[in-house]
Tab-separated table of C-alpha atoms in Angstrom:
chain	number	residue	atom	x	y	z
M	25	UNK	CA	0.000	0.000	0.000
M	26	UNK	CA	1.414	2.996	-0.985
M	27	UNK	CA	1.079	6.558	0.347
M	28	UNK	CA	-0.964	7.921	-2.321
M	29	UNK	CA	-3.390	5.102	-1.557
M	30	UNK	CA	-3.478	5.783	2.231
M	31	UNK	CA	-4.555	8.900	1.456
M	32	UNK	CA	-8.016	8.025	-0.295
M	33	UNK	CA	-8.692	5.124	2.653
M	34	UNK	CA	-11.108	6.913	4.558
M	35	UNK	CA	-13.378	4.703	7.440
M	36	UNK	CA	-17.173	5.665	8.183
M	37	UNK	CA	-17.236	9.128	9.600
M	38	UNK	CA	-18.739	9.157	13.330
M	39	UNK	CA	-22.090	10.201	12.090
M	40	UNK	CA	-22.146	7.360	9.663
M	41	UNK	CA	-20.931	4.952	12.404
M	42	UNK	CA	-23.509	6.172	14.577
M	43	UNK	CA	-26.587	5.996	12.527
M	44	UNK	CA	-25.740	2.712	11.629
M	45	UNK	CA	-25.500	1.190	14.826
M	46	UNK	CA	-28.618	3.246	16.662
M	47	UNK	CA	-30.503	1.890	13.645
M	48	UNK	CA	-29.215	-1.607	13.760
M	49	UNK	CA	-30.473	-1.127	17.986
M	50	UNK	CA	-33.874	-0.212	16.707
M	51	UNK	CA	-34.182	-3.047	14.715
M	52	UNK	CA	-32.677	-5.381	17.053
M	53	UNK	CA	-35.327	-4.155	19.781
M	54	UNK	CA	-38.035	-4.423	17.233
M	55	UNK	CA	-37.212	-7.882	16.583
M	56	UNK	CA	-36.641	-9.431	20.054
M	57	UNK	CA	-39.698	-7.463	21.520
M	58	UNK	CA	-41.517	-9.478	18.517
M	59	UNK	CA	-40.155	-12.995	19.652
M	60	UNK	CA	-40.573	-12.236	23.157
M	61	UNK	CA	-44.461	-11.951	22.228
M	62	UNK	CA	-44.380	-14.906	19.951
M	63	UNK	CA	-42.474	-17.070	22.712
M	64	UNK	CA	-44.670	-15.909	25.365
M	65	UNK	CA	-47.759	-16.986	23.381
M	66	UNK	CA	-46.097	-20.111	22.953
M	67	UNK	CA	-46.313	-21.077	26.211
M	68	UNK	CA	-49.498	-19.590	27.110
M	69	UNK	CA	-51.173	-22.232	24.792
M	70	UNK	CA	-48.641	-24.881	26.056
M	71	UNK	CA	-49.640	-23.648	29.892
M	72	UNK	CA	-53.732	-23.700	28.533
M	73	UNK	CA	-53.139	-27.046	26.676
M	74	UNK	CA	-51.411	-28.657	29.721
M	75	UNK	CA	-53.694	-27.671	32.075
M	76	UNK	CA	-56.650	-28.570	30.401
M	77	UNK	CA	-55.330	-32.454	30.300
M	78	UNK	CA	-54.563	-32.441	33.523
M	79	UNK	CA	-58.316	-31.216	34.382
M	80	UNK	CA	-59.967	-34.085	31.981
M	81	UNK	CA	-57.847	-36.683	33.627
M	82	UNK	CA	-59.300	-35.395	36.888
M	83	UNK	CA	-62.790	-35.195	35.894
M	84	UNK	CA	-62.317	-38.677	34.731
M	85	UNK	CA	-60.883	-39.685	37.701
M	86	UNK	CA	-63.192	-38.297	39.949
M	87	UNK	CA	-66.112	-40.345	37.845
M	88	UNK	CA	-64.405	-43.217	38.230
M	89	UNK	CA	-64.391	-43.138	42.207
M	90	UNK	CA	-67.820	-42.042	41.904
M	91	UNK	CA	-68.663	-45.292	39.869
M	92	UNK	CA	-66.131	-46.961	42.772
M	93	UNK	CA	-68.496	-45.640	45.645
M	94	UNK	CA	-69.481	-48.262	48.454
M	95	UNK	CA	-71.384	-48.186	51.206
M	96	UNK	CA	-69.131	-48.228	53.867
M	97	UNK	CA	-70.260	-48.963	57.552
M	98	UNK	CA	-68.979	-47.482	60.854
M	99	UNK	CA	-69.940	-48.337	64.074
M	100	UNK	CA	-70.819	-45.269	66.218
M	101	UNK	CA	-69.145	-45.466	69.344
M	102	UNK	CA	-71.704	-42.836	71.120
M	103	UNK	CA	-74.832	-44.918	70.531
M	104	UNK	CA	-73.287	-48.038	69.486
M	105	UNK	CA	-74.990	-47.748	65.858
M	106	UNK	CA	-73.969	-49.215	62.474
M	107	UNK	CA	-74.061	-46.397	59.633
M	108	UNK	CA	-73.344	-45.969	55.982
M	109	UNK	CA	-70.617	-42.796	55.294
M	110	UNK	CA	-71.645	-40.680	52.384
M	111	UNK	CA	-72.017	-36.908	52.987
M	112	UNK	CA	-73.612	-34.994	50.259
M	113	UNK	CA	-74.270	-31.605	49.919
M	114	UNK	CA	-75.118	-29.267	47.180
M	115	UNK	CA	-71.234	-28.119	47.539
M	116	UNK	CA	-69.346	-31.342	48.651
M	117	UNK	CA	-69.454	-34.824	49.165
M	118	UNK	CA	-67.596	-37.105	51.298
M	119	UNK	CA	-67.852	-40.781	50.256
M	120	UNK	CA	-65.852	-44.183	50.067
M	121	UNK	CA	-64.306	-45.664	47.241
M	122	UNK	CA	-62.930	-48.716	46.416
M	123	UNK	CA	-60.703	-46.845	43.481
M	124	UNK	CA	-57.328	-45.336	45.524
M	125	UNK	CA	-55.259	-43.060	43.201
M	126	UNK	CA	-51.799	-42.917	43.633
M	127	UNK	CA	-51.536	-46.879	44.038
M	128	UNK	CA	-52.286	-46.620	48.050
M	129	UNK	CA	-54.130	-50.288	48.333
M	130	UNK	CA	-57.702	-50.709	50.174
M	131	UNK	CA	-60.364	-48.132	50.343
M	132	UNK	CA	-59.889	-44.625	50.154
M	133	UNK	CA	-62.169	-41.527	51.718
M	134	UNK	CA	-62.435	-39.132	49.122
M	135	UNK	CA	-63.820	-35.390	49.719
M	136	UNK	CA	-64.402	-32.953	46.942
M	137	UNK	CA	-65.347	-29.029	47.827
M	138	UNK	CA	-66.368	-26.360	46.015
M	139	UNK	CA	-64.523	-23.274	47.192
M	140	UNK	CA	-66.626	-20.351	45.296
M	141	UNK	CA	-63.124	-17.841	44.841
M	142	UNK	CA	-60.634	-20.894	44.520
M	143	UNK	CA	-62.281	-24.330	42.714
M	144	UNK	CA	-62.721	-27.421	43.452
M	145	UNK	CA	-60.486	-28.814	46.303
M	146	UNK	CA	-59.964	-32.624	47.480
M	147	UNK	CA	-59.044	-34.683	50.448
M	148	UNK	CA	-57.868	-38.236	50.517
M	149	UNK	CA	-58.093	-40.326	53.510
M	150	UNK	CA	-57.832	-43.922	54.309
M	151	UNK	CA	-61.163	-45.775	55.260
M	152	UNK	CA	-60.721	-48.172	57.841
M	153	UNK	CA	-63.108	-49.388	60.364
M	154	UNK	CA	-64.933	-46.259	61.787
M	155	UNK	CA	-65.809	-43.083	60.476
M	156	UNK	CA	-63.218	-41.377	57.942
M	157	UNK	CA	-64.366	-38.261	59.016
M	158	UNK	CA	-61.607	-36.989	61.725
M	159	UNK	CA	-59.202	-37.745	58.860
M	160	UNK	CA	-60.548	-36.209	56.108
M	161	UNK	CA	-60.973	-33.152	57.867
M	162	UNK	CA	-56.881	-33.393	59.111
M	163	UNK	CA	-55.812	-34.473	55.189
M	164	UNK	CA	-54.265	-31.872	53.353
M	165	UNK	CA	-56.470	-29.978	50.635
M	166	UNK	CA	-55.120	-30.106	47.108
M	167	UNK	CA	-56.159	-27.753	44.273
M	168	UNK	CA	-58.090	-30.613	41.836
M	169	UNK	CA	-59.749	-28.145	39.557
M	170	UNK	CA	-59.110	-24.480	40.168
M	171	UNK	CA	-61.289	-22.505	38.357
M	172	UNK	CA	-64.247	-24.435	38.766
M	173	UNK	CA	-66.895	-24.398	40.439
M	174	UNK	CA	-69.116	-27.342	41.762
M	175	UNK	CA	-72.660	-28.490	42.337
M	176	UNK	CA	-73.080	-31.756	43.314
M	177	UNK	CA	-76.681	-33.624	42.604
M	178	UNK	CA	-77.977	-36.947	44.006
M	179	UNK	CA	-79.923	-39.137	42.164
M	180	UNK	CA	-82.603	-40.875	44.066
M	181	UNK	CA	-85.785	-43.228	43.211
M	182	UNK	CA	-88.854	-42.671	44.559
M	183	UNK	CA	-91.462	-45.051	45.954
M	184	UNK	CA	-93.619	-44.817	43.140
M	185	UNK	CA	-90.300	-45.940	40.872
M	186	UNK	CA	-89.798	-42.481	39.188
M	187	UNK	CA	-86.136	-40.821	39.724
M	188	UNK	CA	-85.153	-37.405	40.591
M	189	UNK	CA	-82.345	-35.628	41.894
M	190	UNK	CA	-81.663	-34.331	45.082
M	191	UNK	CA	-79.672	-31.372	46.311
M	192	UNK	CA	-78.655	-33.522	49.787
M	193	UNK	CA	-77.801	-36.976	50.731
M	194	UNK	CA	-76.760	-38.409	54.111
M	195	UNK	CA	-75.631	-42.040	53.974
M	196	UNK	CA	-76.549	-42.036	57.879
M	197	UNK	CA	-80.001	-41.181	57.415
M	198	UNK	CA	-80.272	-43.060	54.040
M	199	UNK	CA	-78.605	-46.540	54.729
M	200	UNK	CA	-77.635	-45.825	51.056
M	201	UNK	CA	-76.159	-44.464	48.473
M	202	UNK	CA	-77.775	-43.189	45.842
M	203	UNK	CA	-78.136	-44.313	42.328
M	204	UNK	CA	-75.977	-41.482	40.769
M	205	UNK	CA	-74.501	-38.410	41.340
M	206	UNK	CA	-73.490	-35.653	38.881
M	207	UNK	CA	-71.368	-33.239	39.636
M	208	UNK	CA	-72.049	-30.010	37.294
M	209	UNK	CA	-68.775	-27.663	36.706
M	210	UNK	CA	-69.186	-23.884	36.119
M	211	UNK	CA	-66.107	-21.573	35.275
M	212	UNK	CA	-65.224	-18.993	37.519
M	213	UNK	CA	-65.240	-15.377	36.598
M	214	UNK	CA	-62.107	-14.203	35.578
M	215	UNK	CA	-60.582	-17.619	35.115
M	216	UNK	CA	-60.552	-16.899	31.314
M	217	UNK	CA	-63.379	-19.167	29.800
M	218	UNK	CA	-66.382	-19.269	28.978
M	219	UNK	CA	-68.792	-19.245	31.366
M	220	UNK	CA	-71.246	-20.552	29.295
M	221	UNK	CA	-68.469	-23.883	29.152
M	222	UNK	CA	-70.375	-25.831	31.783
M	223	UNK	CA	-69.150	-29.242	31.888
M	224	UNK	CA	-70.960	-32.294	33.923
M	225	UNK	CA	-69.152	-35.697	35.599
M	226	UNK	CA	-72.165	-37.944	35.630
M	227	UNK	CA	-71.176	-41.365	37.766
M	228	UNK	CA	-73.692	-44.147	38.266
M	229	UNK	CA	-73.048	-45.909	41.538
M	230	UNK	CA	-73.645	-49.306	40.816
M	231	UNK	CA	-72.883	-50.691	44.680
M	232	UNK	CA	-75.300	-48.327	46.449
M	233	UNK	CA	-76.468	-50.935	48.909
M	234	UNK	CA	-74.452	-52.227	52.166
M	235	UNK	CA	-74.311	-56.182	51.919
M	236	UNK	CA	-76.518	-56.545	55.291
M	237	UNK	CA	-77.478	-52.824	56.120
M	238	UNK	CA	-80.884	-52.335	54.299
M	239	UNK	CA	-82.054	-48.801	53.185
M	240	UNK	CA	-84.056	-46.509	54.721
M	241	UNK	CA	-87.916	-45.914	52.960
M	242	UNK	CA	-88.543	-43.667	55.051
M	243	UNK	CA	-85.540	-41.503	54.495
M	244	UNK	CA	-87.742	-38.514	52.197
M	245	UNK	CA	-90.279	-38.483	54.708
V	23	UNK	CA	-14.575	12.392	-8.726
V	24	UNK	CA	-12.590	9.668	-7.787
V	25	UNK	CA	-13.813	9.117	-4.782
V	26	UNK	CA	-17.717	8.290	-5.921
V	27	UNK	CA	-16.004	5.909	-8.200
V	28	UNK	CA	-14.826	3.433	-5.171
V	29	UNK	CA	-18.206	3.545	-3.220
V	30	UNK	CA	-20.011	0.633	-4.152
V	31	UNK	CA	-23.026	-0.697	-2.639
V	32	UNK	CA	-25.552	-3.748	-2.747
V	33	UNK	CA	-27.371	-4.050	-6.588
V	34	UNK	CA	-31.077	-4.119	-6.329
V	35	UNK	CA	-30.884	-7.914	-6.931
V	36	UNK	CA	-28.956	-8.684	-4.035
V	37	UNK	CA	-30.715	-6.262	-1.639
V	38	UNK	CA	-33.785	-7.977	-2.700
V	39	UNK	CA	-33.048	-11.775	-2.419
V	40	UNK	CA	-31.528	-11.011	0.895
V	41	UNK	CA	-34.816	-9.666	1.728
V	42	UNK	CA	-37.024	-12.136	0.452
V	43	UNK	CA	-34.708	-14.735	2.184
V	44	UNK	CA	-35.629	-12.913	5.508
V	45	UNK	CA	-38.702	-12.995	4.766
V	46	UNK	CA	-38.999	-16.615	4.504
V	47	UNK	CA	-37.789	-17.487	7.378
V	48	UNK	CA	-39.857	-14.944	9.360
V	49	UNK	CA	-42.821	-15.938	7.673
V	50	UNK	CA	-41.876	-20.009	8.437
V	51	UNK	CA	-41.418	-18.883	11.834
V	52	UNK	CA	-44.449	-16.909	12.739
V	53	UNK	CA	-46.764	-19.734	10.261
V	54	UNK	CA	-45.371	-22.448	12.838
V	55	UNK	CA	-46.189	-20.817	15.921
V	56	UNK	CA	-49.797	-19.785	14.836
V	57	UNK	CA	-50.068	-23.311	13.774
V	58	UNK	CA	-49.250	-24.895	16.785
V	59	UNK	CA	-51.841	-22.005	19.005
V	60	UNK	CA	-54.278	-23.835	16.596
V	61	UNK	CA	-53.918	-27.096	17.329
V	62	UNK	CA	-53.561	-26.339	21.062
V	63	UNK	CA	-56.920	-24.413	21.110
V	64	UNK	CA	-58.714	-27.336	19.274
V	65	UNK	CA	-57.109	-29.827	21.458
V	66	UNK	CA	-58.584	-27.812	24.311
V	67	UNK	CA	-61.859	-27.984	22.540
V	68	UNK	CA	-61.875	-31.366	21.240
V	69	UNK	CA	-60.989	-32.418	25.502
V	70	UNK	CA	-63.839	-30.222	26.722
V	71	UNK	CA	-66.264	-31.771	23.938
V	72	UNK	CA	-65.173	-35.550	24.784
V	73	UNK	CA	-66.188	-34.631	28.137
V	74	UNK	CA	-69.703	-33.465	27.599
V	75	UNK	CA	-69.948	-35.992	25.276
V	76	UNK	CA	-69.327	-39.080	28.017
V	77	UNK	CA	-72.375	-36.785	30.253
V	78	UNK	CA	-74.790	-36.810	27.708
V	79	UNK	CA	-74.006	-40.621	27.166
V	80	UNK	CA	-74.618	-41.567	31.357
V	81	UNK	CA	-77.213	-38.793	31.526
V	82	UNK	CA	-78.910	-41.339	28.806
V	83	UNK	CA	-78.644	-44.536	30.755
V	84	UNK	CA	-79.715	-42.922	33.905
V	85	UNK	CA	-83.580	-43.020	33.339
V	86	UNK	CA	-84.783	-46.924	33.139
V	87	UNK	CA	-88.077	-46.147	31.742
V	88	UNK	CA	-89.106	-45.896	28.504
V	89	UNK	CA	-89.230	-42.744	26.735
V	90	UNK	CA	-87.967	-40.991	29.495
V	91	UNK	CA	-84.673	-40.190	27.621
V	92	UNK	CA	-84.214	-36.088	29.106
V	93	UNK	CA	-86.025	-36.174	31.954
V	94	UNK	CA	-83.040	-36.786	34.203
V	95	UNK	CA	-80.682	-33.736	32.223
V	96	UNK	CA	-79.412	-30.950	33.853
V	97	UNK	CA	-82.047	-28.016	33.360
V	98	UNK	CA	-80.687	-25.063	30.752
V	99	UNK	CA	-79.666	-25.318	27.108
V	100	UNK	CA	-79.150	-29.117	26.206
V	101	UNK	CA	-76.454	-29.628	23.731
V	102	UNK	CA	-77.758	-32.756	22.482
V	103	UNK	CA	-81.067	-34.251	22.198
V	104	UNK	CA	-82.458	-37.690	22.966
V	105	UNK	CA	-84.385	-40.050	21.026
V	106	UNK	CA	-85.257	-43.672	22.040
V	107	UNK	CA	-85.045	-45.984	19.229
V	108	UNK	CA	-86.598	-49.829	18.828
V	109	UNK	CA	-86.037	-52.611	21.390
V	110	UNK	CA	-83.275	-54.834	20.629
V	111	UNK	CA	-83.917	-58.505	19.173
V	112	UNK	CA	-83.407	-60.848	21.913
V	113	UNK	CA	-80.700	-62.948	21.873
V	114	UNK	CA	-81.425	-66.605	20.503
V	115	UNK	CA	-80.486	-68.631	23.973
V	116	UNK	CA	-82.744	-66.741	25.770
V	117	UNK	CA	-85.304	-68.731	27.875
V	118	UNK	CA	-87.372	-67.008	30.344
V	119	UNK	CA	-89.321	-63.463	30.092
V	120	UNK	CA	-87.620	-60.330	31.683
V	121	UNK	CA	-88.602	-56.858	32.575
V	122	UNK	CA	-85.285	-55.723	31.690
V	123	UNK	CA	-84.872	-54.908	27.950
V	124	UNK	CA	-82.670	-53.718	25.871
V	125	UNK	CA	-83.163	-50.251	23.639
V	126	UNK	CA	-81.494	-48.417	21.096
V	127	UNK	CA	-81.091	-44.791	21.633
V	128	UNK	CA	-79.844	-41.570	19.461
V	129	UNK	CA	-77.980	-38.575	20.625
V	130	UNK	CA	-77.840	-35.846	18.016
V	131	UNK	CA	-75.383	-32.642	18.845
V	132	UNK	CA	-77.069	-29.920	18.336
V	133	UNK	CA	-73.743	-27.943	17.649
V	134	UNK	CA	-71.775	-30.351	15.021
V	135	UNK	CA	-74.956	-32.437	14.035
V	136	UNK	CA	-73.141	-35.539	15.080
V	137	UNK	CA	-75.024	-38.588	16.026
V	138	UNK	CA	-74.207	-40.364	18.802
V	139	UNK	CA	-76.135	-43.823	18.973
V	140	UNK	CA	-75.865	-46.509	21.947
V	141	UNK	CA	-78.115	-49.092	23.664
V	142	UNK	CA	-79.243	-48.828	27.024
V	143	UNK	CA	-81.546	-51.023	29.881
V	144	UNK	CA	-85.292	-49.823	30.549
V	145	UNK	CA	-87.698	-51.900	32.743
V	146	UNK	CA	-91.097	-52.749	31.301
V	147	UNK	CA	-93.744	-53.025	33.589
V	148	UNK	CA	-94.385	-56.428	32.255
V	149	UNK	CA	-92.061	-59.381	31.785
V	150	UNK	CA	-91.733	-59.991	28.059
């Protein structure tokens, strides 16, 4: 390179230098803020997609214990009584099932509640010989379906043969359990869907009599 | 002017396959991710529907009288409605009258015009 030549090499000038690079900045802002939303999207439907599964495989689980449900007997130590355990009201229900999640063997107390500002919360328990109530109550509540609410409907047959639901049922009144229960699942406000996007767990219980404990007629009356 | 003489930039060729390039793979990029919001929203759906789908089926075997197909559904806009079809044939080996029979039944979705069919017990008041 000769001297002459030196003399024509001339760089960027500052202003040059420094319009490039701002401009190359804006772009370079422009184009991460873009993936940023793309990748956040991303995993908003991953999150949805995710959580929806995990939902259906609890509304299918839940059925399933329903279908499980026995009639369990305790004997009351107070009054020496033998009665059936299934607590059912139009926001829970307690009740006995031979399905156990989580691989535990025997029976399992299960209790669902319907929190209105949280969802749908349940309780696992063993069932041994008396009541599973003391440990249901002491058993850790787990988040099964936030953003739901529940309504829980007993299905019961009258003396003259026709079936209706109820809004109750108390095994220890009953000496039963009852034919079916659905369970009917409303979104919360402000959980983000529909809250027209009602969704039902119907369960037959097909072991709603105790081997030697015979139901109550009398129980509507 | 010598020095306009050394300045050379990008031909219009260039400038444009480099941007069409870009492009491209943008376009790929963005196409992929509001493919797969898609199929996550449908999955979503197609979950929620399978759902309903399994009530409307046990809401139907619920009722063990004949013709009494809805009279057991939850109250409010039903998604799909009932119809009770024939009684099934009995089977050949079978020997003594029962009150328990066997009947088709149809469930048509009101929203996708689907047709869910099934069979289902109902109790006659008389043994056939």
């Amino acid at each position: 390179m000769s001297l002459a030549d030196l003399k024509y090499a001339r760089g960027f000038t500052l202003l040059e230098l420094m319009l490039a690079l701002s401009l190359t900045a804006l772009l370079l802002t422009l184009l991460s803020a873009g993936v940023y939303g793309v990748v956040r999207d991303w995993d908003d439907n991953q999150e949805g997609l995710d959580t929806t599964l995990d939902q259906t495989v609890a509304m299918l689980q839940v059925e399933r214990a329903l279908q499980g449900a026995m009639a369990h007997s305790y004997r009351d130590m107070d009054t020496l009584g033998r009665f059936i355990f299934f607590r059912g009201e139009p926001d829970s229900l307690a009740w006995v099932s031979t399905v156990s999640p989580q691989r535990s063997g025997g029976l399992t107390a299960w209790r669902l509640e319907s929190d209105p500002g949280e969802g749908v919360a349940l309780q696992l328990a063993p069932a041994l010989t008396d009541s599973p109530e003391a440990r249901l109550e002491a058993a850790p509540e787990r988040a099964l379906l936030p953003g739901y609410t529940a309504e829980f409907r007993y299905l019961v047959q009258q003396g003259d043969g026709q079936r209706i639901w109820r809004d109750t049922w108390d095994g220890e009144q009953r000496m039963g359990l009852p034919l079916a229960v659905h369970v009917l699942l409303s979104p919360l406000e402000g959980s983000g869907r529909d809250r027209d996007a009602v969704l039902d767990i119907v369960a037959p219980v097909f072991a709603n009599t105790h081997r030697s404990i015979n139901p109550n007629p009398l129980a509507d009356e | 002017m010598i020095r306009a003489d050394r300045q050379k930039g990008f031909t219009l060729l260039e400038v444009m396959m480099a941007l069409t390039i870009t492009g491209l793979v943008l376009g790929g990029l963005l196409s992929l991710s509001a493919g797969s919001k898609r199929l996550a929203v449908s999955a979503q759906d197609t979950l929620h529907e399978a759902v309903q789908r399994r009530a409307a089926i046990q809401f139907a075997q619920l009722e063990p009288r004949e013709g009494e197909l809805e009279s057991l559904q939850r109250p409010g806009r039903l998604r799909f409605t009932a119809r009770s079809g024939e009684l099934m044939p009995d089977p050949i080996r079978r020997t003594t009258p029962t009150t328990w029979l066997l009947q088709r039944y149809e469930l048509q979705d009101g929203d996708s015009d689907d047709t869910l069919t099934g069979s289902r017990w109902i109790e006659s008041d008389v043994p056939r």
